[in-house]
Coordinates of C-alpha atoms in Angstrom, one line a residue:
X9 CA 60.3 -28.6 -34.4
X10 CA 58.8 -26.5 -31.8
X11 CA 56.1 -27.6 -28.8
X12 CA 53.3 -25.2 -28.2
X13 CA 51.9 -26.3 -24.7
X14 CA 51.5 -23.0 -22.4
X15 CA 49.3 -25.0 -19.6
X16 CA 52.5 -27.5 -19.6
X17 CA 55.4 -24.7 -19.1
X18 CA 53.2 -22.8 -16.6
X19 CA 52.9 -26.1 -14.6
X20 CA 49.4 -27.1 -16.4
X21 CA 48.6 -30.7 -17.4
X22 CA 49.5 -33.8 -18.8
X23 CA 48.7 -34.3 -22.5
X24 CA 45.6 -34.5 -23.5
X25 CA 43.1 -33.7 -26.8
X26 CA 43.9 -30.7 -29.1
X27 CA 41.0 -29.3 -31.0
X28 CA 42.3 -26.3 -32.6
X29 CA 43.6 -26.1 -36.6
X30 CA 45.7 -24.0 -38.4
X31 CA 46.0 -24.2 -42.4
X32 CA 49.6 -24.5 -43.2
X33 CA 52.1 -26.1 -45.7
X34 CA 50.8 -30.4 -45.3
X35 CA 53.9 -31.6 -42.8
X36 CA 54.8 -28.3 -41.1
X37 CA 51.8 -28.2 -38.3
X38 CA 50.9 -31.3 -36.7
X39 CA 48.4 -31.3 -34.2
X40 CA 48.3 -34.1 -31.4
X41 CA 45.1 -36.2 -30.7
X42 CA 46.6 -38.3 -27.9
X43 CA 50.4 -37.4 -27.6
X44 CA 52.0 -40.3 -25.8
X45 CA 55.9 -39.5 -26.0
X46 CA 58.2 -42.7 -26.4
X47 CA 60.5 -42.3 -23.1
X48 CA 64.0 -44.1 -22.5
X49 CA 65.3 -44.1 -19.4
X50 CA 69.0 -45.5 -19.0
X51 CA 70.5 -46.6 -16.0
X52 CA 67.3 -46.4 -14.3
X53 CA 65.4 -49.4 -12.6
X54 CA 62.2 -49.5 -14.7
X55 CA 59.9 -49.0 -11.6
X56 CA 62.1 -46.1 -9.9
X57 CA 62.0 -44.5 -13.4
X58 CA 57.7 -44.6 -13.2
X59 CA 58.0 -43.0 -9.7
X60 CA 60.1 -40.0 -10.7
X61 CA 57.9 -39.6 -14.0
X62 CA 54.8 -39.6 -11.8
X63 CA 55.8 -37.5 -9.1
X64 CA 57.1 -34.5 -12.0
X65 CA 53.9 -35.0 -13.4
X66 CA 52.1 -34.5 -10.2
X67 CA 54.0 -31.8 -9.0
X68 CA 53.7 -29.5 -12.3
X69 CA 50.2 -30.0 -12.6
X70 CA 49.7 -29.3 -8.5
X71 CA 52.3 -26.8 -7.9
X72 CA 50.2 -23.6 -8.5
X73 CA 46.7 -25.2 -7.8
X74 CA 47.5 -26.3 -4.2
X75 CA 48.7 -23.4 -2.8
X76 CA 47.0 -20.3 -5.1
X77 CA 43.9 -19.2 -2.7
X78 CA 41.9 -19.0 -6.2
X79 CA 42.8 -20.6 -9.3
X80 CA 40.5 -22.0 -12.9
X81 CA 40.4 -25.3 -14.6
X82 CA 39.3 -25.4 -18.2
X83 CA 36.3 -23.9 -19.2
X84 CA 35.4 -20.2 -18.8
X85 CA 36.1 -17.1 -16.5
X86 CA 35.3 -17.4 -12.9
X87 CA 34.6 -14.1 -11.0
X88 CA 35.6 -13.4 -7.4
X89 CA 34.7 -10.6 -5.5
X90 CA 37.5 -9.8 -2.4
X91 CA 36.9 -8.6 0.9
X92 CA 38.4 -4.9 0.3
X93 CA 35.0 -4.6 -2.6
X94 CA 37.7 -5.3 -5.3
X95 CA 37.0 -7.6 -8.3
X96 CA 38.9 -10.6 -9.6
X97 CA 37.7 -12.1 -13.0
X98 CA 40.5 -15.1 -13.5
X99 CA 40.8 -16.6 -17.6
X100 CA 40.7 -20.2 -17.5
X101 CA 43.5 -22.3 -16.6
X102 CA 44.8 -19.7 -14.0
X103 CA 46.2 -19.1 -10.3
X104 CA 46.2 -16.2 -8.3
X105 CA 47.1 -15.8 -4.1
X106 CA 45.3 -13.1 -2.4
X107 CA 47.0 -10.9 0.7
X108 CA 45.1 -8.5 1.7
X109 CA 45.6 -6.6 5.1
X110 CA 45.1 -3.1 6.7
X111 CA 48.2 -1.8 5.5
X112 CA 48.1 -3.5 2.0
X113 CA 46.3 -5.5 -1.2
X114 CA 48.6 -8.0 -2.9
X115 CA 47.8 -9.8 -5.5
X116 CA 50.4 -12.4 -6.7
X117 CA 49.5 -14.2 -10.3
X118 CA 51.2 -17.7 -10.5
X119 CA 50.2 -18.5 -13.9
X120 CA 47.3 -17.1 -16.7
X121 CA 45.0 -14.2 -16.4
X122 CA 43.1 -11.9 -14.8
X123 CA 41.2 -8.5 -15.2
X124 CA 40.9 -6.2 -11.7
X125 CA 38.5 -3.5 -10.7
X126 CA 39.9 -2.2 -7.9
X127 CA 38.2 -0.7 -5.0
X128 CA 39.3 2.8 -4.1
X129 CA 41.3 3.0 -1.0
X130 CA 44.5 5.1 -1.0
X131 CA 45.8 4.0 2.3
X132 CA 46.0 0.7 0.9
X133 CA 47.5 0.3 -1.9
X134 CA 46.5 -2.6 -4.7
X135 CA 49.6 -4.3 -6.1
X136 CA 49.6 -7.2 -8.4
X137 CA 53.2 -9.1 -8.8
X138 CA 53.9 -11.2 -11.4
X139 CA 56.7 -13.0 -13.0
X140 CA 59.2 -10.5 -10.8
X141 CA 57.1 -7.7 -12.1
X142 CA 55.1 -5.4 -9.9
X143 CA 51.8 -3.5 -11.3
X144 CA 50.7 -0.8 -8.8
X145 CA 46.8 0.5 -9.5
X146 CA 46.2 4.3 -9.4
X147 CA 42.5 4.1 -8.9
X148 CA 41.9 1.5 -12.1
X149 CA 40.9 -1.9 -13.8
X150 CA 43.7 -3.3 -15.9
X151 CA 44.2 -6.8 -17.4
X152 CA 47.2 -8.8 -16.9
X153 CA 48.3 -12.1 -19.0
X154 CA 51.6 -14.5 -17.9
X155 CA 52.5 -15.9 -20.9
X156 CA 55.8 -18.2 -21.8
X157 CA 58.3 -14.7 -22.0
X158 CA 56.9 -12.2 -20.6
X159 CA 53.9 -10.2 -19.0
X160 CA 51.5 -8.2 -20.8
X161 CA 49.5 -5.3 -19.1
X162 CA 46.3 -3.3 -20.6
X163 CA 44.8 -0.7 -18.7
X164 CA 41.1 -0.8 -19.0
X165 CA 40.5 2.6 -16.8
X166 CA 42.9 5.0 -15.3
X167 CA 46.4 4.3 -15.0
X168 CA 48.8 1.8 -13.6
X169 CA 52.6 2.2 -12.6
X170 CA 54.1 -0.8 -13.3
X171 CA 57.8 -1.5 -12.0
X172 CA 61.2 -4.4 -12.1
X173 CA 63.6 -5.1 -9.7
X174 CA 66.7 -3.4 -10.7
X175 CA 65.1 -0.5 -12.7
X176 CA 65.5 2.9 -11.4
X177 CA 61.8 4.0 -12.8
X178 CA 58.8 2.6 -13.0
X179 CA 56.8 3.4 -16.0
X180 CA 52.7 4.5 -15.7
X181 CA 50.3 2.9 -18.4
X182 CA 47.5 4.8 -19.3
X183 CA 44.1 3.7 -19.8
X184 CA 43.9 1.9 -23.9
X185 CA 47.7 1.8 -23.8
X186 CA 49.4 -2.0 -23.0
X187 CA 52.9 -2.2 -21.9
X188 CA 54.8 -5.7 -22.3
X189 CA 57.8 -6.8 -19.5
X190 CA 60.0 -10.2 -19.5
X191 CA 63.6 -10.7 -19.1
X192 CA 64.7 -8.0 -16.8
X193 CA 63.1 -5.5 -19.4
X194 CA 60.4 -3.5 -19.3
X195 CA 58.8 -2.5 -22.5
X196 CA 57.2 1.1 -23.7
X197 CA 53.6 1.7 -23.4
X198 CA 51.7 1.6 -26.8
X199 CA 48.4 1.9 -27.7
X200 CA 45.8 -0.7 -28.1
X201 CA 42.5 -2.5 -28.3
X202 CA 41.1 -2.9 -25.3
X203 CA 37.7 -4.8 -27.1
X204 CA 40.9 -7.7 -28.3
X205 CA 42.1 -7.4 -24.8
X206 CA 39.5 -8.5 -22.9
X207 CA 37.4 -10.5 -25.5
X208 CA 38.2 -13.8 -23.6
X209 CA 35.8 -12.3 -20.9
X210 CA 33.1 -12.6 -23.1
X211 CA 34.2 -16.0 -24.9
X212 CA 36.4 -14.9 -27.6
X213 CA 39.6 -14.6 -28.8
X214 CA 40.5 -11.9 -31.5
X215 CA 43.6 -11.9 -33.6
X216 CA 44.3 -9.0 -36.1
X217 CA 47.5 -9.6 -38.4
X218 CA 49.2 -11.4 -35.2
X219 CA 51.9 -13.8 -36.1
X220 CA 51.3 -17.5 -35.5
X221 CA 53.2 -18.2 -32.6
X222 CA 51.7 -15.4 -30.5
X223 CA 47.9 -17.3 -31.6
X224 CA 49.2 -20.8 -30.4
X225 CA 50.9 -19.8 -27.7
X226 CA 47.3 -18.5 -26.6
X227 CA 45.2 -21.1 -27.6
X228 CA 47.2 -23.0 -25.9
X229 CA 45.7 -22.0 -22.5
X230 CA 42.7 -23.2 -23.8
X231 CA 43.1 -27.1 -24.3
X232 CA 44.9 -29.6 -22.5
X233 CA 46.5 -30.9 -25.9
X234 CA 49.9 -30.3 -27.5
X235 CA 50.1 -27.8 -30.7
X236 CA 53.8 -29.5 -32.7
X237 CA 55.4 -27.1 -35.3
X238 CA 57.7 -29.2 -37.5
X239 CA 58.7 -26.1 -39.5
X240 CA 59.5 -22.9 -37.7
X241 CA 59.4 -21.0 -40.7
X242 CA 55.7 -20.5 -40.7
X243 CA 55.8 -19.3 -36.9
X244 CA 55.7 -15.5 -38.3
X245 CA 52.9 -16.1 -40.6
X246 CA 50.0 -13.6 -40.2
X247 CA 46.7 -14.8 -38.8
X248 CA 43.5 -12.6 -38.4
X249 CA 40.4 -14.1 -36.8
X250 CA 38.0 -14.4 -34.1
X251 CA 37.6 -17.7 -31.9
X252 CA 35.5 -19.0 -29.5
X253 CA 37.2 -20.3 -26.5
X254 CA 35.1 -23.3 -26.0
X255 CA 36.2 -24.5 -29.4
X256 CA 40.0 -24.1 -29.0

């Protein structure tokens, strides 16, 4: 059995309602309402054991929020325009910090999504880091998405040179290409839809022959609710579809 709960892993929320469905074999997907997990504790005075519960809780669903300089609760894109005449547009359910000086423009993304049109300025250069990963802009707007394994770039105009600790080279995406990193790896570029990639700017998400794991691990950004999957079997099942984000 396998837990799809993306807000949870990227220090998200407590459980909550689950409104999406997916048709599948009757006892292999089961969606939770109002998940409230049996927990035992042993060896553990009862009201020590509440504490410790409380103060995880609070910390995962606080850790990004207090200290991101921007950051999204559920419910749609928020724009933010930064001082250097750059644009942020942050997906729901996501946390950026924001460094910019006269020598540089970092952005560091803590958890979910954002798209960047980047202001031209070659003597200071716009670098988002993520997950260990560093995207550089070359005079461009690119989408980048955290995700539980990995990162997933799209450039949306121009190019991007995106780079790992460790590896000798860093690797250029061009614009309508999307290049996936996690792990220590860092994937090839490869061409794609750049009306898929940023549909959730507009509402939407757009799913063409994608395997469902990849859609619930998505939709899971969406909703404060758990997503179980009693048979991992159906996990590479195809799903094709467009959804509104509001009614994940």
């Amino acid at each position: 059995m396998k837990l799809f709960s993306r807000s949870f892993a990227d220090g998200g929320v407590v459980p909550g309602r689950c409104a999406f469905a997916v048709k599948a074999p009757v006892g292999h997907l089961a969606l939770s309402q109002n998940l409230n997990p049996e927990l035992h504790w042993s060896g553990v005075p009862e009201g020590t054991a509440s504490l410790v519960l409380l103060g995880s809780v609070l910390s995962l669903i606080q850790r990004d929020t207090w200290f991101s300089n921007y950051h999204t609760d559920y419910g749609g894109p928020k724009v933010v325009s930064l001082s250097d005449g750059s644009i942020l547009t942050l997906d729901t359910n996501t946390a950026v910090d924001v460094d910019i000086t006269a020598e540089h423009r970092r952005i560091t993304l803590r958890r979910g999504q954002i798209h960047a049109v980047v202001a031209h300025d070659p003597a200071r250069p716009f670098e988002v880091n993520a997950d260990g990963g560093k995207i550089r802009a070359l005079g461009t707007a690119f989408n980048v998405r955290r995700d539980g394994d990995g990162v997933d770039v799209a450039v949306t105009e121009h190019v991007v040179r995106v780079s790992l600790p460790g590896l000798p080279q860093a690797t250029e995406v061009y614009e309508g290409q999307h290049l996936r990193y996690g792990a220590g790896a860092l994937g090839v570029p490869a061409k794609v839809d750049l009306r898929t990639v940023t549909a959730w700017q507009r509402g939407y998400l757009v799913f063409d022959g994608a395997p469902l794991s990849d859609v619930l691990m998505q939709v899971a950004h969406y909703h404060r609710g758990y997503t179980l999957v009693r048979d991992e079997s159906i996990e590479s099942l195809k799903l094709t579809g467009v959804f509104r984000t509001a009614d994940t």
